[in-house]
C-alpha cells in the first residue's frame, strides 16, 4: 500500500540496470519516495492514467516510442506531474529539444548522482506546485471575468431602463407644467358661475330663500360639481401621462355600476328638464374592468348629453352584450344638435370644442371626452361616436367580459401599440402570486378581494392583474428584470405597512414566483404560451353570471 505522504515517482525505462540505479539513489535520499517502474511507453501511459504521480522519469529511447513522443504523451496522460527526460545521451541539442517538447527538466544518466537527483526532484516538484497554483489562479480569474461580464451586462440593462425612466420623468415634468396651464385655463368658467350666484345671494337681490333661490342654489351645486369633475379630469391627465393612473380591475356587473349612479344623473337632468331612461338587461355577462373608471366615463358622457340636449328631451342609457367580441357595450344617446362628420375624430382631443354657434352657450371644458377616451382605453375597451346633425349623438364604449385570454389579448395589443409609438422594445415580466394557506370559511370571500385590491394598488397604468383562480393571480408587468424586482420589493414593504395598521391582523401570506421576462412585441406569442402554462382559461357564464375554468 502506497504511503500517501510519500512523493510518488514513475520511471519509464526499458533498461533494468538504469532503473535499479535510480531506485538505489532514491532510497538514499532524505524524505519518503515511492517508485514504480514501466518498461514500455504503453505500460507507462497506463500507470500514469491510473496513478497519482508527482514526478515521471522517462527514457528517450523506449522501444514503442518514436523520438520525443514519450514526453508529449505522458504530459497528456498525467498533466499534474513533472515529466523529466532521462537519457544516456548528454548532448545539449537533445536537452533543448526535450524541453521544447514539454519536458520539465532533463537529467543525463551519466551525470546522475544523489545530489543532482534530489535537486532535480525538489525543483520540479516546486515548479509543478507553482504551475498548479497558476492554473487555479487562471480559472479563478476566468470565473471572476465571467462574473464581471455578467454584472456589466446587468448594469448595461439597468442603464437602458434608467434612460427610459429619465425620459418618463421628463415627460412627467412637462405634464406637470401642462397641468398648471390646464388649471388656470379651465377654472375660469365654473369659478365665474360660483362667484356670480354667490354675489346675487349675498346682495339680497333674490330676497328670502324661496323657490327661485332654491333653484339657483341647485345651479350653484351643479356648477360646483362641474368644477370637481374638472379637477378630477386634470388630475387624471397628469397621472395618466406619468404612468401612475392604474386600473383596479375586478369582476363586476356593469348594470349594477350604472344603477348606482342613476340617482345622480336623474338629479342633474331634472335641473335641465331632461328625462333619463336606462335599459339595463339582467342577463349581461360579468365583465373584468375598473368599475370606478366605468363610472367616471359614463358620468362624463351623460353630463355632455344633458348639456347638449334641449329641455323636454330624453337621454337614453343602454347596455348590450356583444358575445362575438366578448364585450359589453354601454351607450349614451341624446337628442341634441348632433356633431358634423368632420369633427367626430377631433372632438376627443384635449381642449377641442365644437365649432357651432348653437353649441357655444353650453360648451364643455374640452377635457371630458379626452379623459373618457383614456379611461376607456385603460379598461381595455374602445369608445365610439355615431351622430346625425339635427337628430342627436350616441357615444358608446366597451368593457371586456371576464375571459382571461381575451383580457390578456387586449392588454398585449395595447402594449404592442405603445412599443410601436415609442419605437423602442418593451419588456414584459410576469409574477405569479398565490395564497400560501387556504382561507377559512369566514374569510374565503373577503380575503381574495382584499388581496386583489392590495395588488392592484401596486400596479402602474400599463400593468395587468389577472385572477386566474380564487387564490392565484398573475401580475403582467410592463417592465424588465429590475422593474420586476422593484415590484417584489414594493409588495414586501407595503405588506409590512398594511400589517402594522390592519385591525384584523396580518394579511394572508403570499407566495411570489417570478415566471420570466420577454422583450419586444415580436415575442408576445411566447408570453401567451408562458401564461397558458401557468393559468387555466377563465370564461364567464352569461346565464349564471359566475366564473368557471375550462
PDB file of C-alpha atoms in Angstrom, residues 177-457:
ATOM      1  CA  UNK A 177     -46.443  72.222 -16.437  1.00  0.00           C
ATOM      2  CA  UNK A 178     -49.384  71.347 -18.657  1.00  0.00           C
ATOM      3  CA  UNK A 179     -51.392  70.565 -15.550  1.00  0.00           C
ATOM      4  CA  UNK A 180     -50.804  74.074 -14.200  1.00  0.00           C
ATOM      5  CA  UNK A 181     -51.836  75.510 -17.548  1.00  0.00           C
ATOM      6  CA  UNK A 182     -54.955  73.359 -17.562  1.00  0.00           C
ATOM      7  CA  UNK A 183     -55.949  74.589 -14.110  1.00  0.00           C
ATOM      8  CA  UNK A 184     -55.548  78.248 -14.992  1.00  0.00           C
ATOM      9  CA  UNK A 185     -57.346  77.747 -18.303  1.00  0.00           C
ATOM     10  CA  UNK A 186     -60.280  75.660 -17.142  1.00  0.00           C
ATOM     11  CA  UNK A 187     -61.109  77.101 -13.739  1.00  0.00           C
ATOM     12  CA  UNK A 188     -62.489  80.337 -15.172  1.00  0.00           C
ATOM     13  CA  UNK A 189     -65.994  79.273 -16.168  1.00  0.00           C
ATOM     14  CA  UNK A 190     -67.073  77.370 -13.005  1.00  0.00           C
ATOM     15  CA  UNK A 191     -65.427  79.896 -10.676  1.00  0.00           C
ATOM     16  CA  UNK A 192     -67.179  82.686 -12.509  1.00  0.00           C
ATOM     17  CA  UNK A 193     -70.545  80.972 -12.068  1.00  0.00           C
ATOM     18  CA  UNK A 194     -69.935  80.332  -8.372  1.00  0.00           C
ATOM     19  CA  UNK A 195     -68.922  83.955  -7.878  1.00  0.00           C
ATOM     20  CA  UNK A 196     -71.903  85.416  -9.766  1.00  0.00           C
ATOM     21  CA  UNK A 197     -74.578  83.416  -7.976  1.00  0.00           C
ATOM     22  CA  UNK A 198     -72.925  83.838  -4.615  1.00  0.00           C
ATOM     23  CA  UNK A 199     -72.882  87.557  -5.240  1.00  0.00           C
ATOM     24  CA  UNK A 200     -76.597  87.567  -6.066  1.00  0.00           C
ATOM     25  CA  UNK A 201     -77.437  85.760  -2.831  1.00  0.00           C
ATOM     26  CA  UNK A 202     -75.133  87.940  -0.755  1.00  0.00           C
ATOM     27  CA  UNK A 203     -76.589  91.203  -2.151  1.00  0.00           C
ATOM     28  CA  UNK A 204     -80.150  90.159  -1.371  1.00  0.00           C
ATOM     29  CA  UNK A 205     -81.252  90.631  -4.957  1.00  0.00           C
ATOM     30  CA  UNK A 206     -83.354  87.460  -4.819  1.00  0.00           C
ATOM     31  CA  UNK A 207     -84.558  88.106  -1.278  1.00  0.00           C
ATOM     32  CA  UNK A 208     -85.526  85.383   1.182  1.00  0.00           C
ATOM     33  CA  UNK A 209     -84.921  81.788   0.210  1.00  0.00           C
ATOM     34  CA  UNK A 210     -87.840  80.858  -1.963  1.00  0.00           C
ATOM     35  CA  UNK A 211     -88.401  78.522  -4.864  1.00  0.00           C
ATOM     36  CA  UNK A 212     -86.308  80.625  -7.195  1.00  0.00           C
ATOM     37  CA  UNK A 213     -83.479  80.863  -4.689  1.00  0.00           C
ATOM     38  CA  UNK A 214     -83.608  77.134  -4.203  1.00  0.00           C
ATOM     39  CA  UNK A 215     -83.292  76.686  -7.953  1.00  0.00           C
ATOM     40  CA  UNK A 216     -80.319  78.996  -8.038  1.00  0.00           C
ATOM     41  CA  UNK A 217     -78.645  77.170  -5.174  1.00  0.00           C
ATOM     42  CA  UNK A 218     -79.137  73.979  -7.118  1.00  0.00           C
ATOM     43  CA  UNK A 219     -77.479  75.619 -10.094  1.00  0.00           C
ATOM     44  CA  UNK A 220     -74.552  76.562  -7.874  1.00  0.00           C
ATOM     45  CA  UNK A 221     -74.336  72.979  -6.689  1.00  0.00           C
ATOM     46  CA  UNK A 222     -74.499  71.831 -10.272  1.00  0.00           C
ATOM     47  CA  UNK A 223     -71.606  74.073 -11.298  1.00  0.00           C
ATOM     48  CA  UNK A 224     -69.542  73.103  -8.260  1.00  0.00           C
ATOM     49  CA  UNK A 225     -69.954  69.513  -9.393  1.00  0.00           C
ATOM     50  CA  UNK A 226     -68.592  70.598 -12.745  1.00  0.00           C
ATOM     51  CA  UNK A 227     -65.600  72.069 -11.014  1.00  0.00           C
ATOM     52  CA  UNK A 228     -64.973  68.900  -9.038  1.00  0.00           C
ATOM     53  CA  UNK A 229     -65.255  66.789 -12.160  1.00  0.00           C
ATOM     54  CA  UNK A 230     -62.840  69.071 -13.940  1.00  0.00           C
ATOM     55  CA  UNK A 231     -60.306  68.796 -11.113  1.00  0.00           C
ATOM     56  CA  UNK A 232     -60.612  65.013 -11.297  1.00  0.00           C
ATOM     57  CA  UNK A 233     -60.123  65.136 -15.048  1.00  0.00           C
ATOM     58  CA  UNK A 234     -56.981  67.232 -14.803  1.00  0.00           C
ATOM     59  CA  UNK A 235     -55.538  65.055 -12.074  1.00  0.00           C
ATOM     60  CA  UNK A 236     -56.249  62.006 -14.200  1.00  0.00           C
ATOM     61  CA  UNK A 237     -54.461  63.628 -17.136  1.00  0.00           C
ATOM     62  CA  UNK A 238     -51.365  64.198 -15.015  1.00  0.00           C
ATOM     63  CA  UNK A 239     -51.418  60.683 -13.551  1.00  0.00           C
ATOM     64  CA  UNK A 240     -52.100  59.102 -16.936  1.00  0.00           C
ATOM     65  CA  UNK A 241     -49.208  60.845 -18.667  1.00  0.00           C
ATOM     66  CA  UNK A 242     -46.853  59.918 -15.825  1.00  0.00           C
ATOM     67  CA  UNK A 243     -47.963  56.268 -15.908  1.00  0.00           C
ATOM     68  CA  UNK A 244     -49.454  56.430 -12.416  1.00  0.00           C
ATOM     69  CA  UNK A 245     -53.130  56.165 -13.389  1.00  0.00           C
ATOM     70  CA  UNK A 246     -53.664  52.458 -12.832  1.00  0.00           C
ATOM     71  CA  UNK A 247     -56.844  50.419 -13.226  1.00  0.00           C
ATOM     72  CA  UNK A 248     -58.144  48.498 -10.216  1.00  0.00           C
ATOM     73  CA  UNK A 249     -59.809  45.840 -12.364  1.00  0.00           C
ATOM     74  CA  UNK A 250     -62.196  43.311 -10.857  1.00  0.00           C
ATOM     75  CA  UNK A 251     -65.146  41.136 -11.808  1.00  0.00           C
ATOM     76  CA  UNK A 252     -68.274  43.238 -11.804  1.00  0.00           C
ATOM     77  CA  UNK A 253     -71.784  43.564 -13.226  1.00  0.00           C
ATOM     78  CA  UNK A 254     -71.958  46.691 -15.377  1.00  0.00           C
ATOM     79  CA  UNK A 255     -75.693  47.009 -14.755  1.00  0.00           C
ATOM     80  CA  UNK A 256     -75.080  47.310 -11.015  1.00  0.00           C
ATOM     81  CA  UNK A 257     -72.456  50.022 -11.649  1.00  0.00           C
ATOM     82  CA  UNK A 258     -74.913  52.021 -13.774  1.00  0.00           C
ATOM     83  CA  UNK A 259     -77.719  51.625 -11.230  1.00  0.00           C
ATOM     84  CA  UNK A 260     -75.554  53.160  -8.506  1.00  0.00           C
ATOM     85  CA  UNK A 261     -75.065  56.422 -10.417  1.00  0.00           C
ATOM     86  CA  UNK A 262     -78.554  56.778 -11.906  1.00  0.00           C
ATOM     87  CA  UNK A 263     -79.884  58.872  -8.974  1.00  0.00           C
ATOM     88  CA  UNK A 264     -77.096  61.431  -9.508  1.00  0.00           C
ATOM     89  CA  UNK A 265     -77.824  61.593 -13.231  1.00  0.00           C
ATOM     90  CA  UNK A 266     -81.580  61.922 -12.658  1.00  0.00           C
ATOM     91  CA  UNK A 267     -80.982  64.866 -10.321  1.00  0.00           C
ATOM     92  CA  UNK A 268     -78.647  66.503 -12.815  1.00  0.00           C
ATOM     93  CA  UNK A 269     -81.079  66.008 -15.705  1.00  0.00           C
ATOM     94  CA  UNK A 270     -84.005  67.355 -13.698  1.00  0.00           C
ATOM     95  CA  UNK A 271     -82.311  70.776 -13.463  1.00  0.00           C
ATOM     96  CA  UNK A 272     -82.378  70.940 -17.271  1.00  0.00           C
ATOM     97  CA  UNK A 273     -85.911  69.466 -17.639  1.00  0.00           C
ATOM     98  CA  UNK A 274     -84.474  66.342 -19.250  1.00  0.00           C
ATOM     99  CA  UNK A 275     -85.504  62.742 -18.613  1.00  0.00           C
ATOM    100  CA  UNK A 276     -83.079  59.842 -18.173  1.00  0.00           C
ATOM    101  CA  UNK A 277     -84.136  56.389 -19.382  1.00  0.00           C
ATOM    102  CA  UNK A 278     -81.935  53.352 -18.724  1.00  0.00           C
ATOM    103  CA  UNK A 279     -82.188  49.933 -20.380  1.00  0.00           C
ATOM    104  CA  UNK A 280     -80.323  47.500 -18.104  1.00  0.00           C
ATOM    105  CA  UNK A 281     -80.739  43.827 -19.134  1.00  0.00           C
ATOM    106  CA  UNK A 282     -80.498  41.339 -16.281  1.00  0.00           C
ATOM    107  CA  UNK A 283     -78.645  38.634 -18.229  1.00  0.00           C
ATOM    108  CA  UNK A 284     -75.449  40.546 -19.031  1.00  0.00           C
ATOM    109  CA  UNK A 285     -72.180  38.628 -18.572  1.00  0.00           C
ATOM    110  CA  UNK A 286     -69.731  39.555 -15.828  1.00  0.00           C
ATOM    111  CA  UNK A 287     -67.060  41.950 -17.018  1.00  0.00           C
ATOM    112  CA  UNK A 288     -63.456  42.445 -15.930  1.00  0.00           C
ATOM    113  CA  UNK A 289     -62.810  46.162 -15.536  1.00  0.00           C
ATOM    114  CA  UNK A 290     -62.300  49.008 -13.093  1.00  0.00           C
ATOM    115  CA  UNK A 291     -65.852  49.978 -12.028  1.00  0.00           C
ATOM    116  CA  UNK A 292     -64.676  53.439 -10.903  1.00  0.00           C
ATOM    117  CA  UNK A 293     -63.338  54.132 -14.399  1.00  0.00           C
ATOM    118  CA  UNK A 294     -66.639  52.941 -15.897  1.00  0.00           C
ATOM    119  CA  UNK A 295     -68.492  55.287 -13.548  1.00  0.00           C
ATOM    120  CA  UNK A 296     -66.295  58.269 -14.449  1.00  0.00           C
ATOM    121  CA  UNK A 297     -66.656  57.592 -18.168  1.00  0.00           C
ATOM    122  CA  UNK A 298     -70.427  57.207 -18.020  1.00  0.00           C
ATOM    123  CA  UNK A 299     -70.832  60.384 -15.929  1.00  0.00           C
ATOM    124  CA  UNK A 300     -68.743  62.354 -18.416  1.00  0.00           C
ATOM    125  CA  UNK A 301     -70.785  61.118 -21.380  1.00  0.00           C
ATOM    126  CA  UNK A 302     -74.133  61.554 -19.608  1.00  0.00           C
ATOM    127  CA  UNK A 303     -73.319  65.107 -18.456  1.00  0.00           C
ATOM    128  CA  UNK A 304     -72.321  66.020 -22.006  1.00  0.00           C
ATOM    129  CA  UNK A 305     -75.569  64.537 -23.307  1.00  0.00           C
ATOM    130  CA  UNK A 306     -77.582  66.545 -20.764  1.00  0.00           C
ATOM    131  CA  UNK A 307     -75.745  69.772 -21.615  1.00  0.00           C
ATOM    132  CA  UNK A 308     -76.326  69.486 -25.336  1.00  0.00           C
ATOM    133  CA  UNK A 309     -79.919  68.184 -25.202  1.00  0.00           C
ATOM    134  CA  UNK A 310     -82.887  70.553 -25.381  1.00  0.00           C
ATOM    135  CA  UNK A 311     -85.336  70.830 -22.489  1.00  0.00           C
ATOM    136  CA  UNK A 312     -88.061  68.225 -22.607  1.00  0.00           C
ATOM    137  CA  UNK A 313     -85.919  65.672 -24.424  1.00  0.00           C
ATOM    138  CA  UNK A 314     -84.736  62.245 -23.242  1.00  0.00           C
ATOM    139  CA  UNK A 315     -81.235  60.848 -22.736  1.00  0.00           C
ATOM    140  CA  UNK A 316     -81.105  57.057 -23.166  1.00  0.00           C
ATOM    141  CA  UNK A 317     -78.555  54.804 -21.455  1.00  0.00           C
ATOM    142  CA  UNK A 318     -78.384  51.312 -22.931  1.00  0.00           C
ATOM    143  CA  UNK A 319     -76.332  48.216 -22.104  1.00  0.00           C
ATOM    144  CA  UNK A 320     -75.798  45.480 -24.685  1.00  0.00           C
ATOM    145  CA  UNK A 321     -73.845  42.231 -24.697  1.00  0.00           C
ATOM    146  CA  UNK A 322     -71.700  41.595 -27.794  1.00  0.00           C
ATOM    147  CA  UNK A 323     -70.856  37.921 -27.472  1.00  0.00           C
ATOM    148  CA  UNK A 324     -68.758  37.617 -30.638  1.00  0.00           C
ATOM    149  CA  UNK A 325     -66.465  40.417 -29.495  1.00  0.00           C
ATOM    150  CA  UNK A 326     -66.532  39.200 -25.858  1.00  0.00           C
ATOM    151  CA  UNK A 327     -67.523  42.598 -24.527  1.00  0.00           C
ATOM    152  CA  UNK A 328     -70.383  44.668 -23.122  1.00  0.00           C
ATOM    153  CA  UNK A 329     -71.252  47.975 -24.773  1.00  0.00           C
ATOM    154  CA  UNK A 330     -72.516  50.975 -22.797  1.00  0.00           C
ATOM    155  CA  UNK A 331     -74.213  53.632 -24.933  1.00  0.00           C
ATOM    156  CA  UNK A 332     -75.468  57.145 -24.129  1.00  0.00           C
ATOM    157  CA  UNK A 333     -77.867  58.629 -26.704  1.00  0.00           C
ATOM    158  CA  UNK A 334     -79.039  62.235 -26.710  1.00  0.00           C
ATOM    159  CA  UNK A 335     -81.411  64.305 -28.845  1.00  0.00           C
ATOM    160  CA  UNK A 336     -79.063  67.248 -29.209  1.00  0.00           C
ATOM    161  CA  UNK A 337     -77.877  69.126 -32.294  1.00  0.00           C
ATOM    162  CA  UNK A 338     -75.573  66.342 -33.462  1.00  0.00           C
ATOM    163  CA  UNK A 339     -71.917  66.542 -34.496  1.00  0.00           C
ATOM    164  CA  UNK A 340     -70.708  67.069 -38.078  1.00  0.00           C
ATOM    165  CA  UNK A 341     -68.802  64.107 -39.526  1.00  0.00           C
ATOM    166  CA  UNK A 342     -65.630  66.164 -39.988  1.00  0.00           C
ATOM    167  CA  UNK A 343     -65.462  66.777 -36.224  1.00  0.00           C
ATOM    168  CA  UNK A 344     -66.156  63.279 -34.912  1.00  0.00           C
ATOM    169  CA  UNK A 345     -62.434  62.471 -34.573  1.00  0.00           C
ATOM    170  CA  UNK A 346     -61.276  65.890 -33.374  1.00  0.00           C
ATOM    171  CA  UNK A 347     -63.831  66.034 -30.594  1.00  0.00           C
ATOM    172  CA  UNK A 348     -61.852  63.549 -28.463  1.00  0.00           C
ATOM    173  CA  UNK A 349     -58.746  65.744 -28.465  1.00  0.00           C
ATOM    174  CA  UNK A 350     -57.949  67.826 -25.413  1.00  0.00           C
ATOM    175  CA  UNK A 351     -59.406  71.366 -25.311  1.00  0.00           C
ATOM    176  CA  UNK A 352     -61.333  70.727 -28.536  1.00  0.00           C
ATOM    177  CA  UNK A 353     -64.782  72.260 -28.770  1.00  0.00           C
ATOM    178  CA  UNK A 354     -67.500  72.145 -31.390  1.00  0.00           C
ATOM    179  CA  UNK A 355     -67.367  74.922 -33.938  1.00  0.00           C
ATOM    180  CA  UNK A 356     -71.094  75.513 -33.850  1.00  0.00           C
ATOM    181  CA  UNK A 357     -72.872  78.640 -32.783  1.00  0.00           C
ATOM    182  CA  UNK A 358     -75.704  76.674 -31.264  1.00  0.00           C
ATOM    183  CA  UNK A 359     -73.289  74.703 -29.118  1.00  0.00           C
ATOM    184  CA  UNK A 360     -71.315  77.709 -27.865  1.00  0.00           C
ATOM    185  CA  UNK A 361     -73.602  78.679 -24.945  1.00  0.00           C
ATOM    186  CA  UNK A 362     -73.220  75.200 -23.451  1.00  0.00           C
ATOM    187  CA  UNK A 363     -69.692  74.408 -24.464  1.00  0.00           C
ATOM    188  CA  UNK A 364     -67.800  71.953 -22.288  1.00  0.00           C
ATOM    189  CA  UNK A 365     -64.370  72.248 -20.743  1.00  0.00           C
ATOM    190  CA  UNK A 366     -62.684  70.370 -23.539  1.00  0.00           C
ATOM    191  CA  UNK A 367     -61.344  67.689 -21.176  1.00  0.00           C
ATOM    192  CA  UNK A 368     -64.287  65.368 -20.529  1.00  0.00           C
ATOM    193  CA  UNK A 369     -64.250  63.382 -23.781  1.00  0.00           C
ATOM    194  CA  UNK A 370     -60.466  63.210 -23.846  1.00  0.00           C
ATOM    195  CA  UNK A 371     -60.414  61.791 -20.330  1.00  0.00           C
ATOM    196  CA  UNK A 372     -63.302  59.461 -21.159  1.00  0.00           C
ATOM    197  CA  UNK A 373     -61.333  58.042 -24.083  1.00  0.00           C
ATOM    198  CA  UNK A 374     -58.251  57.468 -21.907  1.00  0.00           C
ATOM    199  CA  UNK A 375     -60.299  55.826 -19.142  1.00  0.00           C
ATOM    200  CA  UNK A 376     -61.934  53.505 -21.674  1.00  0.00           C
ATOM    201  CA  UNK A 377     -58.522  52.521 -23.098  1.00  0.00           C
ATOM    202  CA  UNK A 378     -57.296  51.917 -19.551  1.00  0.00           C
ATOM    203  CA  UNK A 379     -60.213  49.488 -19.161  1.00  0.00           C
ATOM    204  CA  UNK A 380     -59.098  47.728 -22.383  1.00  0.00           C
ATOM    205  CA  UNK A 381     -62.128  48.937 -24.321  1.00  0.00           C
ATOM    206  CA  UNK A 382     -62.907  51.339 -27.165  1.00  0.00           C
ATOM    207  CA  UNK A 383     -65.007  54.478 -27.366  1.00  0.00           C
ATOM    208  CA  UNK A 384     -67.005  55.396 -30.470  1.00  0.00           C
ATOM    209  CA  UNK A 385     -69.374  58.052 -31.726  1.00  0.00           C
ATOM    210  CA  UNK A 386     -72.360  57.951 -34.068  1.00  0.00           C
ATOM    211  CA  UNK A 387     -74.042  61.248 -34.818  1.00  0.00           C
ATOM    212  CA  UNK A 388     -76.569  62.771 -37.188  1.00  0.00           C
ATOM    213  CA  UNK A 389     -76.738  66.544 -37.367  1.00  0.00           C
ATOM    214  CA  UNK A 390     -80.160  67.726 -36.244  1.00  0.00           C
ATOM    215  CA  UNK A 391     -81.100  64.396 -34.634  1.00  0.00           C
ATOM    216  CA  UNK A 392     -78.545  63.715 -31.892  1.00  0.00           C
ATOM    217  CA  UNK A 393     -75.463  61.715 -30.981  1.00  0.00           C
ATOM    218  CA  UNK A 394     -74.704  58.333 -29.453  1.00  0.00           C
ATOM    219  CA  UNK A 395     -71.465  57.895 -27.535  1.00  0.00           C
ATOM    220  CA  UNK A 396     -70.675  54.324 -26.601  1.00  0.00           C
ATOM    221  CA  UNK A 397     -67.780  52.443 -25.037  1.00  0.00           C
ATOM    222  CA  UNK A 398     -66.959  48.821 -24.349  1.00  0.00           C
ATOM    223  CA  UNK A 399     -65.511  46.752 -21.498  1.00  0.00           C
ATOM    224  CA  UNK A 400     -64.250  43.147 -21.883  1.00  0.00           C
ATOM    225  CA  UNK A 401     -66.042  40.218 -20.332  1.00  0.00           C
ATOM    226  CA  UNK A 402     -64.294  38.214 -17.604  1.00  0.00           C
ATOM    227  CA  UNK A 403     -62.458  35.913 -20.004  1.00  0.00           C
ATOM    228  CA  UNK A 404     -58.735  35.971 -19.163  1.00  0.00           C
ATOM    229  CA  UNK A 405     -57.404  35.093 -22.661  1.00  0.00           C
ATOM    230  CA  UNK A 406     -59.475  37.943 -24.144  1.00  0.00           C
ATOM    231  CA  UNK A 407     -58.386  40.386 -21.426  1.00  0.00           C
ATOM    232  CA  UNK A 408     -54.743  39.371 -21.892  1.00  0.00           C
ATOM    233  CA  UNK A 409     -55.027  39.671 -25.687  1.00  0.00           C
ATOM    234  CA  UNK A 410     -56.375  43.219 -25.408  1.00  0.00           C
ATOM    235  CA  UNK A 411     -53.682  44.164 -22.923  1.00  0.00           C
ATOM    236  CA  UNK A 412     -50.877  42.823 -25.123  1.00  0.00           C
ATOM    237  CA  UNK A 413     -52.317  44.633 -28.135  1.00  0.00           C
ATOM    238  CA  UNK A 414     -52.119  47.838 -26.147  1.00  0.00           C
ATOM    239  CA  UNK A 415     -48.525  47.100 -25.153  1.00  0.00           C
ATOM    240  CA  UNK A 416     -47.572  46.371 -28.781  1.00  0.00           C
ATOM    241  CA  UNK A 417     -49.147  49.650 -29.882  1.00  0.00           C
ATOM    242  CA  UNK A 418     -47.187  51.539 -27.225  1.00  0.00           C
ATOM    243  CA  UNK A 419     -43.975  49.870 -28.418  1.00  0.00           C
ATOM    244  CA  UNK A 420     -44.680  50.965 -31.986  1.00  0.00           C
ATOM    245  CA  UNK A 421     -45.363  54.543 -30.900  1.00  0.00           C
ATOM    246  CA  UNK A 422     -42.259  54.732 -28.713  1.00  0.00           C
ATOM    247  CA  UNK A 423     -40.055  52.994 -31.306  1.00  0.00           C
ATOM    248  CA  UNK A 424     -38.378  51.003 -28.535  1.00  0.00           C
ATOM    249  CA  UNK A 425     -38.633  47.387 -27.409  1.00  0.00           C
ATOM    250  CA  UNK A 426     -40.874  46.947 -24.386  1.00  0.00           C
ATOM    251  CA  UNK A 427     -40.076  44.330 -21.758  1.00  0.00           C
ATOM    252  CA  UNK A 428     -42.835  42.343 -20.056  1.00  0.00           C
ATOM    253  CA  UNK A 429     -42.327  40.416 -16.817  1.00  0.00           C
ATOM    254  CA  UNK A 430     -44.796  38.046 -15.158  1.00  0.00           C
ATOM    255  CA  UNK A 431     -45.150  37.485 -11.398  1.00  0.00           C
ATOM    256  CA  UNK A 432     -47.375  34.716 -10.005  1.00  0.00           C
ATOM    257  CA  UNK A 433     -48.917  35.382  -6.583  1.00  0.00           C
ATOM    258  CA  UNK A 434     -50.807  32.731  -4.625  1.00  0.00           C
ATOM    259  CA  UNK A 435     -52.019  32.250  -1.075  1.00  0.00           C
ATOM    260  CA  UNK A 436     -49.682  30.056   0.978  1.00  0.00           C
ATOM    261  CA  UNK A 437     -52.540  28.602   3.045  1.00  0.00           C
ATOM    262  CA  UNK A 438     -56.240  28.211   2.186  1.00  0.00           C
ATOM    263  CA  UNK A 439     -58.522  30.713   3.864  1.00  0.00           C
ATOM    264  CA  UNK A 440     -61.111  29.757   6.452  1.00  0.00           C
ATOM    265  CA  UNK A 441     -64.811  29.894   5.659  1.00  0.00           C
ATOM    266  CA  UNK A 442     -65.080  33.229   7.467  1.00  0.00           C
ATOM    267  CA  UNK A 443     -62.509  34.891   5.211  1.00  0.00           C
ATOM    268  CA  UNK A 444     -62.792  32.897   1.971  1.00  0.00           C
ATOM    269  CA  UNK A 445     -64.919  35.600   0.339  1.00  0.00           C
ATOM    270  CA  UNK A 446     -63.385  38.809   1.658  1.00  0.00           C
ATOM    271  CA  UNK A 447     -59.749  37.621   1.741  1.00  0.00           C
ATOM    272  CA  UNK A 448     -59.146  37.212  -2.025  1.00  0.00           C
ATOM    273  CA  UNK A 449     -60.922  40.511  -2.736  1.00  0.00           C
ATOM    274  CA  UNK A 450     -58.663  42.285  -0.248  1.00  0.00           C
ATOM    275  CA  UNK A 451     -55.531  40.674  -1.710  1.00  0.00           C
ATOM    276  CA  UNK A 452     -56.601  41.614  -5.241  1.00  0.00           C
ATOM    277  CA  UNK A 453     -57.258  45.214  -4.176  1.00  0.00           C
ATOM    278  CA  UNK A 454     -53.859  45.255  -2.434  1.00  0.00           C
ATOM    279  CA  UNK A 455     -52.027  44.014  -5.547  1.00  0.00           C
ATOM    280  CA  UNK A 456     -53.948  46.417  -7.806  1.00  0.00           C
ATOM    281  CA  UNK A 457     -52.699  49.346  -5.729  1.00  0.00           C
TER     282      UNK A 457
END
